């Protein structure tokens, strides 16, 4: 079975350790959720997996379909099929959405192969329609001047176009009103399937009403402290995080 | 002869050092060679070879005198200028043939060069006329028949001064006096090649005219002289490109370009400068805009060791407009010292300067701008924007704006910014599968995107390619 597997991961930023031996396996075809308080290390986990240069892995490993990815550049990991939907997507002035996604797709092709433009635009427009993104957005500069909801929809658009085998969604619900949340969730649900593994990182249970997970993990102080099914999220919502600390 | 000569020790090395398309040279036999160094005899030699009329000989000698008198502008510009050894330069090299009207007639070795640079192909595709200069003289010069029939003159400067003295003499050296600066004086002394263009009243040339300047020889100085006159209501776009092989020794390129836009005329002058990193590129460019006329310089500097170039517009007539749009990319060891000069000399004149520079590695880009609006004028406007992007921590940028505005009722705006591509942006793009170099390229192309749009399509594609090549070498 193909999996994204995190084994005993320890990581620091500067001198400060944040992840303390985190172990988690996400098989393709499943959606896992990680919940945790602010500061529990959720976003660090996402960035470490994607290869952010500010973090140092001090122990453990991350395997994508059995292959260790920690020694790889972020772009190599991405081309292997790892996608991170950012909590705070960056603004790239002067680079249009259409050109950016096109460049990202082109980067996945062999050097002598040119992306077919007509087909590309047909796909792009179809996915934009599904996410209720107006056509004129293709000519807008990536994330520049976008509202919070527009940025998140644009992340899901990129995810849909790049067809990753593992998606990590970092607080995708933050800054979304209920309508935007529904659009984004249905966009994510449309990508669920037997060939995709997903890790949904969130602070609130609300998102999990729309993206229903197969498993829920609770994270505290840099590791997983409790795992269960989707009911665990409901319990957390009802009782807060305090009882976790008593465990 | 005709054998491809890698200009640096080995082919493999050459490919690594310089990825640009222009880095090659052929062995060429020169019939006329003024030798090394500059004296009065050199000038006489050039006059004799070119069969200059007496007034040109006199003009050259006066230019030479001024060149000797004028100091190097190292008091305000780069000290690197002191590294130009005028005694080591060859001032005139040619095969002694008049420019050909068809590519078939162009000598094989020269033709091969321009074919490799894609000039004949571009000419077929989108140009109204082409002049291709090889060292001191044009090897090829032709204008599409339909354009010639409209009365448009597009010839080399030598043919211009011989065949059309009544127009040529009227404007030659009037926009830029030979004593304007040390290098305009030097150009006046030894000029050869360049274009002469005259567009008759009301004629709008629909496609661009293009000149391509190629330096093939080592230790050589290229001193072309271009004069473009758009008569009342006429419109013309002129584009110039340039390359040279990468030699170990310094090469000098010092052109003078004068533009005259008579009442209601429009001239757009586009440059994509991609000299190799051993070329000192010291160019004086200025346009005169009469009533309701417009002069626009679109200037892109990617190559050279040191470029000093400040295209200017003197707005002499009411409601005249001047514009400079410039992109500079200073790679490792390069210095792009560029900018604009806007001299308002009539009421209701408008000028606009937009400059974007990118400094990579140890590259340095300098913006120098001069805007002059005197006291007696009314309702003049200037807008200046200059943005600099620094890629590495040892890259450098400087801005020296000089804006003198006297009198009332003028509107002047100046904005400047310096930015860096941040690591989070690069990480974000890498997470989408782009390599670090590709991410950098995309960000840099994004930074200049709005200006690149102003170039004709064929040039903007080329520009993007050149930026990509520069970025590839700067990362990793």
XYZ file of C-alpha atoms in Angstrom, chain A residues 116-230:
115
model
C -0.161 21.711 -24.639
C -1.699 25.179 -24.237
C -5.267 24.580 -25.449
C -5.738 21.578 -23.244
C -4.167 23.402 -20.332
C -6.568 26.319 -20.541
C -9.571 24.017 -20.972
C -8.621 22.247 -17.739
C -7.833 25.440 -15.917
C -11.181 27.007 -16.800
C -13.090 23.865 -15.793
C -11.418 23.755 -12.361
C -11.912 27.484 -11.880
C -15.606 27.143 -12.616
C -15.875 24.352 -10.071
C -14.284 26.586 -7.447
C -16.396 29.611 -8.449
C -13.274 31.545 -9.430
C -14.108 34.144 -12.096
C -12.269 33.747 -15.416
C -10.527 37.113 -15.174
C -8.518 35.754 -12.251
C -6.189 33.969 -14.678
C -4.682 37.356 -15.548
C -4.348 38.510 -11.944
C -1.022 38.348 -10.208
C -0.699 35.418 -7.867
C -2.362 36.199 -4.516
C -1.664 39.914 -4.919
C -4.495 41.867 -3.355
C -6.589 38.715 -2.926
C -9.026 38.393 -0.029
C -8.427 35.542 2.433
C -11.094 33.443 0.727
C -9.675 34.103 -2.750
C -6.221 33.042 -1.630
C -7.506 29.741 -0.236
C -9.557 29.023 -3.357
C -6.463 29.717 -5.428
C -4.513 27.183 -3.321
C -7.150 24.533 -4.010
C -7.109 25.470 -7.711
C -3.358 24.815 -7.808
C -3.865 21.550 -5.983
C -6.525 20.482 -8.489
C -4.301 21.386 -11.456
C -1.101 19.770 -10.146
C -2.829 16.498 -9.142
C -0.608 15.583 -6.199
C -0.693 12.141 -4.594
C -0.433 13.582 -1.072
C -1.961 16.867 0.045
C -1.259 18.686 3.258
C -3.793 21.417 3.990
C -2.499 23.820 6.614
C -5.359 25.679 8.356
C -7.164 26.025 5.072
C -10.301 27.087 6.976
C -8.684 30.084 8.667
C -10.064 33.376 7.456
C -12.968 31.808 5.550
C -16.621 32.727 5.944
C -19.153 29.946 5.752
C -19.818 30.281 2.007
C -16.126 30.246 1.150
C -15.630 27.315 3.503
C -18.280 25.319 1.618
C -16.714 26.101 -1.777
C -13.214 25.228 -0.616
C -14.396 22.021 1.075
C -16.287 20.813 -1.960
C -13.172 21.577 -4.017
C -11.119 19.424 -1.655
C -13.733 16.654 -1.580
C -13.710 16.536 -5.386
C -10.025 15.621 -5.192
C -10.535 12.745 -2.770
C -10.016 9.366 -4.321
C -8.149 6.089 -4.066
C -4.891 7.639 -5.354
C -4.777 10.611 -2.999
C -3.817 10.794 0.648
C -4.729 13.933 2.573
C -3.658 15.493 5.815
C -5.965 18.257 6.973
C -4.489 20.462 9.680
C -7.003 22.526 11.593
C -7.653 24.214 14.867
C -11.436 23.918 14.688
C -13.773 21.006 14.176
C -15.973 23.116 11.878
C -13.963 22.272 8.746
C -14.368 18.556 9.446
C -18.145 18.842 9.038
C -17.436 19.498 5.380
C -14.294 17.469 4.825
C -15.121 14.340 6.779
C -11.904 12.574 7.833
C -11.245 8.857 8.080
C -9.003 9.424 11.088
C -8.432 12.238 13.545
C -5.171 12.793 15.427
C -4.649 15.142 18.314
C -1.312 16.895 18.470
C 0.254 18.428 21.557
C 3.806 19.549 22.244
C 5.169 18.318 18.984
C 3.714 14.826 18.803
C 0.503 12.868 18.331
C -1.079 12.209 21.691
C -4.338 10.599 20.675
C -5.829 9.104 17.509
C -9.375 8.069 16.739
C -12.177 8.356 14.206
C -14.160 11.452 13.256
